[in-house]
Amino acid sequence: MSVSPATATAPGKTILLGEHAVVYGRPAIATPVWQTVASATVTPLAPDSGCVIVAEDLGETIRLHDGAADQPLALVTRLALAELGITQEPDWQITLQSTIPIASGLGSGAALSTALVRALFAQAGQIAEPQTVSRIVYESERIYHGTPSGIDNTVIAYGTPIWFVRGQPAEAFVPPVPFTLAIADSGIRSPTKETVGDVRRGWEAQPARHEALFDAIAAAVHAGRKAIAAGDLALLGALMDEDHALLAQLGVSSDPLERLVTAARAAGALGAKLSGGGRGGNVIALVTADCQVAVEHALLAASAVRVIGTTVTPVG
Ligand code: PMV
């Protein structure tokens, strides 16, 4: 075990194609957003200090032995220590920092938990396999989202683009041609639990209609994977538009999100869609070098509170 500080990071994330249908067993594609990161540092403390989690951006300090069972950071700390075979509370301070905007659909909670778990493994001198990290972080995601598909914790733990099917090992994918996304935060807070719950009620009331929409989304995701593999960004953009229209039919778009996707397309984006739970949160637009600045300005003019650009590169 190290006596010097151990540090680890984790990226934000965005869902490229397939949200909501992924809850019903269809595939989805997600990518990390390394332009925003969470980091965790574990510093040894004096004997008998116990384990303290200091989440600077959340303004929270949690003593592990006081942390409630459903406190996400305390939960992942306990699970990681158990995984490491550490049965006695260690005398460690875990300091968390993040540049990922909180509650904005970029996976800030899962990224903080991921950085924390990785830093604990590093402090214990053990390798943190992505599957193990993802499994532990999934437990904290359940506190926020109920029964999440697991796509957020998986893409963040892998730190590479992934092809994801619920209950199956994720497949890391490497795009042969880089592509750039403009990620626009609508500034509207819309809990994923609510939109996921509404889609479930819709599916229960009209199963055949919803299954058909999920199948159509799955077809767009499969075609999107092929478009990425072929470097056909025009097709990928068209598939993002199609996926967005299907998500709107599922009832998870909103007037502000429609204004954002329309503005992005009008400014030259190859495609645009809501990303994540919907109604609020993020819109993503596929941009070229020629239109990136215009699209970013158009998104801000259409009331986005923030736009983050991320390029998904062949080297991850
Ligand atoms: O709202 P986000 O960005 O955490 O994305 C949720 C994705 C959903 O497919 C809507 C839910 C899930 O658990 O996969």
Coordinates of C-alpha atoms and ligand atoms in Angstrom, one line a residue:
M1 CA 0.0 0.0 0.0
S2 CA 1.3 3.4 -1.0
V3 CA 2.1 6.1 1.6
S4 CA 2.2 8.8 -1.1
P5 CA -1.0 10.2 -2.7
A6 CA -2.6 8.1 -5.5
T7 CA -4.6 10.0 -8.1
A8 CA -7.0 8.9 -10.8
T9 CA -9.3 10.5 -13.3
A10 CA -12.5 9.7 -15.3
P11 CA -14.2 11.5 -18.2
G12 CA -17.6 12.8 -18.8
K13 CA -19.8 11.0 -21.3
T14 CA -22.4 11.4 -24.0
I15 CA -24.8 8.9 -25.7
L16 CA -24.3 9.0 -29.4
L17 CA -27.3 6.8 -30.4
G18 CA -29.7 4.5 -28.7
E19 CA -30.8 6.0 -25.4
H20 CA -34.1 4.7 -23.9
A21 CA -34.3 1.8 -26.3
V22 CA -31.1 0.5 -24.5
V23 CA -33.2 0.0 -21.4
Y24 CA -35.2 -2.6 -23.4
G25 CA -32.3 -4.6 -24.6
R26 CA -31.5 -2.7 -27.8
P27 CA -27.9 -1.6 -28.5
A28 CA -26.5 1.9 -27.9
I29 CA -23.3 3.8 -28.7
A30 CA -21.7 6.1 -26.1
T31 CA -18.5 8.1 -26.1
P32 CA -16.4 9.5 -23.3
V33 CA -16.0 13.3 -23.1
W34 CA -12.4 13.8 -22.0
Q35 CA -12.7 17.6 -22.3
T36 CA -14.3 17.4 -18.9
V37 CA -12.9 15.2 -16.1
A38 CA -13.4 14.2 -12.5
S39 CA -10.3 13.4 -10.4
A40 CA -9.8 11.7 -7.1
T41 CA -6.7 11.7 -4.8
V42 CA -6.2 9.4 -1.9
T43 CA -3.9 10.8 0.8
P44 CA -2.8 8.8 3.8
L45 CA -3.9 10.3 7.1
A46 CA -2.5 9.9 10.7
P47 CA -3.4 6.6 12.4
D48 CA -7.0 6.4 13.7
S49 CA -8.2 9.3 11.5
G50 CA -10.6 7.1 9.6
C51 CA -11.6 7.5 6.0
V52 CA -12.9 10.9 4.9
I53 CA -14.4 11.8 1.5
V54 CA -14.1 15.5 0.5
A55 CA -16.1 16.3 -2.5
E56 CA -14.9 19.9 -3.2
D57 CA -17.4 20.8 -6.0
L58 CA -20.4 19.4 -4.1
G59 CA -19.3 21.2 -0.9
E60 CA -19.6 17.8 1.0
T61 CA -17.3 16.1 3.5
I62 CA -18.4 12.6 4.4
R63 CA -16.8 10.5 7.1
L64 CA -17.1 6.9 5.9
H65 CA -18.4 5.5 9.1
D66 CA -21.2 8.1 9.3
G67 CA -22.0 8.0 5.5
A68 CA -25.6 6.7 4.9
A69 CA -26.0 3.4 3.1
D70 CA -27.5 5.3 0.1
Q71 CA -24.9 8.0 0.0
P72 CA -23.4 7.3 -3.4
L73 CA -19.8 8.2 -2.7
A74 CA -19.8 6.3 0.6
L75 CA -21.4 3.3 -1.1
V76 CA -18.8 3.1 -3.8
T77 CA -16.0 3.6 -1.3
R78 CA -17.3 0.7 0.8
L79 CA -17.8 -1.6 -2.2
A80 CA -14.3 -0.8 -3.6
L81 CA -12.7 -1.4 -0.2
A82 CA -14.5 -4.8 0.0
E83 CA -13.4 -5.6 -3.5
L84 CA -9.8 -4.8 -2.4
G85 CA -10.2 -7.1 0.6
I86 CA -9.7 -4.1 3.0
T87 CA -11.9 -5.0 5.9
Q88 CA -10.7 -2.3 8.4
E89 CA -11.5 1.3 7.6
P90 CA -8.3 2.8 6.3
D91 CA -6.9 6.2 7.5
W92 CA -7.3 7.9 4.1
Q93 CA -8.6 11.2 2.8
I94 CA -10.2 10.9 -0.6
T95 CA -10.4 14.3 -2.3
L96 CA -12.7 14.7 -5.3
Q97 CA -12.6 17.4 -7.9
S98 CA -14.4 17.8 -11.2
T99 CA -14.7 20.0 -14.2
I100 CA -17.8 18.1 -15.4
P101 CA -20.9 20.3 -15.0
I102 CA -23.1 18.8 -12.3
A103 CA -26.6 17.4 -13.2
S104 CA -26.1 18.3 -16.9
G105 CA -26.3 14.9 -18.5
L106 CA -22.5 14.5 -18.8
G107 CA -22.3 11.8 -16.2
S108 CA -20.7 13.8 -13.4
G109 CA -21.9 11.5 -10.6
A110 CA -20.7 8.3 -12.4
A111 CA -17.4 10.0 -13.2
L112 CA -16.7 11.1 -9.6
S113 CA -17.5 7.6 -8.5
T114 CA -15.2 6.1 -11.2
A115 CA -12.3 8.3 -10.3
L116 CA -12.8 7.5 -6.6
V117 CA -12.8 3.7 -7.2
R118 CA -9.7 3.9 -9.5
A119 CA -7.8 6.0 -6.9
L120 CA -8.6 3.5 -4.2
F121 CA -7.3 0.7 -6.3
A122 CA -4.2 2.7 -7.1
Q123 CA -3.6 3.5 -3.4
A124 CA -3.9 -0.3 -2.7
G125 CA -1.5 -1.0 -5.5
Q126 CA -4.0 -3.0 -7.5
I127 CA -5.1 -2.7 -11.2
A128 CA -8.7 -1.4 -11.6
E129 CA -10.2 -3.4 -14.5
P130 CA -12.9 -1.4 -16.3
Q131 CA -15.5 -4.2 -15.7
T132 CA -14.8 -4.1 -12.0
V133 CA -15.0 -0.4 -11.8
S134 CA -18.1 -0.3 -13.9
R135 CA -19.8 -2.9 -11.7
I136 CA -19.1 -1.0 -8.5
V137 CA -20.1 2.4 -10.0
Y138 CA -23.4 0.9 -11.3
E139 CA -24.5 0.5 -7.7
S140 CA -24.2 4.3 -7.2
E141 CA -26.1 4.9 -10.4
R142 CA -29.0 2.9 -9.1
I143 CA -29.4 5.4 -6.3
Y144 CA -29.9 8.2 -8.9
H145 CA -31.7 6.4 -11.6
G146 CA -33.5 3.4 -10.2
T147 CA -32.7 0.6 -12.7
P148 CA -30.3 2.2 -15.2
S149 CA -29.1 0.2 -18.2
G150 CA -25.5 0.6 -17.1
I151 CA -24.4 2.5 -20.2
D152 CA -23.1 5.6 -18.3
N153 CA -20.9 3.7 -15.8
T154 CA -19.6 1.5 -18.6
V155 CA -18.5 4.2 -21.0
I156 CA -16.9 6.2 -18.2
A157 CA -15.1 3.2 -16.7
Y158 CA -13.8 2.2 -20.2
G159 CA -12.9 5.7 -21.2
T160 CA -13.3 4.8 -24.9
P161 CA -16.3 4.8 -27.2
I162 CA -18.4 1.7 -26.6
W163 CA -21.1 -0.4 -28.2
F164 CA -23.3 -1.4 -25.4
V165 CA -26.1 -4.0 -24.9
R166 CA -27.5 -4.3 -21.4
G167 CA -26.3 -7.3 -19.6
Q168 CA -23.5 -8.1 -22.1
P169 CA -19.8 -7.1 -21.9
A170 CA -19.3 -3.7 -23.6
E171 CA -17.3 -3.6 -26.9
A172 CA -14.8 -0.8 -27.1
F173 CA -14.9 0.6 -30.6
V174 CA -12.3 2.6 -32.4
P175 CA -13.6 5.0 -35.2
P176 CA -11.2 4.9 -38.2
V177 CA -12.1 8.5 -38.9
P178 CA -12.3 11.1 -36.1
F179 CA -15.6 12.9 -35.6
T180 CA -16.5 16.0 -33.6
L181 CA -19.6 16.6 -31.5
A182 CA -20.8 19.9 -30.1
I183 CA -22.6 19.1 -26.9
A184 CA -25.1 21.8 -25.9
D185 CA -26.6 21.9 -22.4
S186 CA -30.2 23.2 -22.5
G187 CA -29.9 24.3 -18.9
I188 CA -33.1 22.5 -18.2
R189 CA -32.9 19.9 -15.4
S190 CA -34.9 16.8 -16.2
P191 CA -34.3 13.8 -14.0
T192 CA -33.6 10.7 -16.1
K193 CA -35.7 8.7 -13.7
E194 CA -38.8 10.6 -14.8
T195 CA -38.4 10.3 -18.5
V196 CA -37.4 6.6 -18.1
G197 CA -40.5 6.2 -16.0
D198 CA -42.7 7.9 -18.6
V199 CA -41.4 5.7 -21.4
R200 CA -42.1 2.7 -19.2
R201 CA -45.7 3.8 -18.6
G202 CA -46.1 4.4 -22.4
W203 CA -44.7 0.9 -23.1
E204 CA -47.0 -0.7 -20.6
A205 CA -50.0 1.1 -22.2
Q206 CA -49.0 0.6 -25.8
P207 CA -46.4 -2.2 -26.0
A208 CA -46.6 -2.9 -29.7
R209 CA -46.1 0.8 -30.6
H210 CA -43.2 1.1 -28.2
E211 CA -41.5 -2.1 -29.3
A212 CA -41.7 -0.9 -32.9
L213 CA -40.0 2.4 -31.9
F214 CA -37.3 0.6 -30.0
D215 CA -36.7 -1.6 -33.0
A216 CA -36.5 1.4 -35.3
I217 CA -34.0 3.0 -32.9
A218 CA -32.0 -0.2 -32.8
A219 CA -31.9 -0.2 -36.6
A220 CA -30.5 3.3 -36.6
V221 CA -27.8 2.3 -34.0
H222 CA -26.7 -0.7 -36.1
A223 CA -26.6 1.5 -39.2
G224 CA -24.7 4.2 -37.1
R225 CA -22.0 1.6 -36.2
K226 CA -21.5 0.8 -39.9
A227 CA -21.4 4.5 -40.8
I228 CA -18.7 5.1 -38.2
A229 CA -16.7 2.1 -39.4
A230 CA -17.0 3.3 -43.0
G231 CA -16.1 6.9 -42.0
D232 CA -19.4 8.1 -43.5
L233 CA -20.2 11.1 -41.3
A234 CA -23.0 12.4 -43.6
L235 CA -24.8 9.1 -43.0
L236 CA -24.0 9.1 -39.3
G237 CA -25.6 12.6 -39.1
A238 CA -28.7 11.5 -40.9
L239 CA -29.0 8.6 -38.5
M240 CA -28.7 11.0 -35.5
D241 CA -31.6 13.0 -37.0
E242 CA -33.6 9.8 -37.4
D243 CA -32.9 8.7 -33.8
H244 CA -34.0 12.1 -32.6
A245 CA -37.3 11.9 -34.4
L246 CA -37.9 8.4 -32.9
L247 CA -37.1 9.8 -29.4
A248 CA -39.5 12.6 -30.0
Q249 CA -42.2 10.0 -30.8
L250 CA -41.3 8.3 -27.5
G251 CA -42.2 11.6 -25.9
V252 CA -38.8 12.6 -24.5
S253 CA -38.1 15.7 -26.6
S254 CA -39.4 19.2 -25.7
D255 CA -39.8 22.6 -27.4
P256 CA -36.4 23.8 -26.1
L257 CA -34.6 20.7 -27.4
E258 CA -36.4 21.0 -30.7
R259 CA -35.1 24.6 -31.0
L260 CA -31.6 23.5 -30.3
V261 CA -31.5 20.6 -32.8
T262 CA -33.2 22.8 -35.5
A263 CA -30.6 25.6 -34.9
A264 CA -27.7 23.2 -35.1
R265 CA -28.9 21.7 -38.4
A266 CA -29.6 25.1 -39.9
A267 CA -26.0 26.2 -39.0
G268 CA -24.6 23.2 -41.0
A269 CA -24.4 20.3 -38.5
L270 CA -24.5 16.9 -40.3
G271 CA -27.1 15.8 -37.7
A272 CA -28.4 16.6 -34.2
K273 CA -30.3 14.9 -31.5
L274 CA -31.1 14.9 -27.8
S275 CA -28.7 12.8 -25.8
G276 CA -29.5 11.0 -22.5
G277 CA -32.8 11.1 -20.7
G278 CA -34.3 14.0 -22.7
R279 CA -36.9 16.8 -22.2
G280 CA -33.9 18.8 -20.8
G281 CA -30.3 18.0 -20.5
N282 CA -28.1 17.8 -23.6
V283 CA -28.4 18.0 -27.4
I284 CA -25.5 16.8 -29.5
A285 CA -24.6 17.9 -33.0
L286 CA -22.2 16.2 -35.4
V287 CA -20.0 19.0 -36.8
T288 CA -17.3 19.4 -39.4
A289 CA -14.3 21.8 -39.0
D290 CA -16.1 24.1 -41.4
C291 CA -19.3 24.5 -39.4
Q292 CA -18.2 23.8 -35.8
V293 CA -18.0 27.5 -34.8
A294 CA -21.2 28.5 -36.5
V295 CA -23.0 25.5 -34.9
E296 CA -21.7 26.4 -31.5
H297 CA -22.9 30.0 -31.9
A298 CA -26.2 28.9 -33.2
L299 CA -26.7 26.6 -30.1
L300 CA -25.8 29.4 -27.7
A301 CA -28.2 31.8 -29.6
A302 CA -30.9 29.1 -29.3
S303 CA -30.5 29.3 -25.4
A304 CA -27.9 26.6 -24.7
V305 CA -26.2 27.6 -21.5
R306 CA -22.9 25.9 -22.5
V307 CA -21.4 24.1 -25.5
I308 CA -18.6 21.7 -25.2
G309 CA -16.8 20.3 -28.2
T310 CA -15.3 16.8 -28.2
T311 CA -13.5 14.9 -30.9
V312 CA -13.8 11.1 -30.9
T313 CA -10.5 10.1 -32.3
P314 CA -9.1 6.8 -33.6
V315 CA -6.7 6.6 -30.6
G316 CA -9.5 7.1 -28.1
Ligands
PMV1 O1 -29.7 10.9 -18.7 P1 -28.4 10.1 -19.0 O2 -27.5 10.9 -19.8 O3 -27.9 9.5 -17.7 O4 -28.8 8.9 -19.9 C1 -29.7 7.9 -19.6 C2 -29.8 7.0 -20.7 C3 -31.2 6.2 -20.7 O5 -31.1 5.3 -21.8 C4 -32.3 7.2 -21.0 C5 -31.4 5.5 -19.4 C6 -30.5 4.3 -19.2 O6 -30.4 3.8 -18.1 O7 -29.8 3.8 -20.2

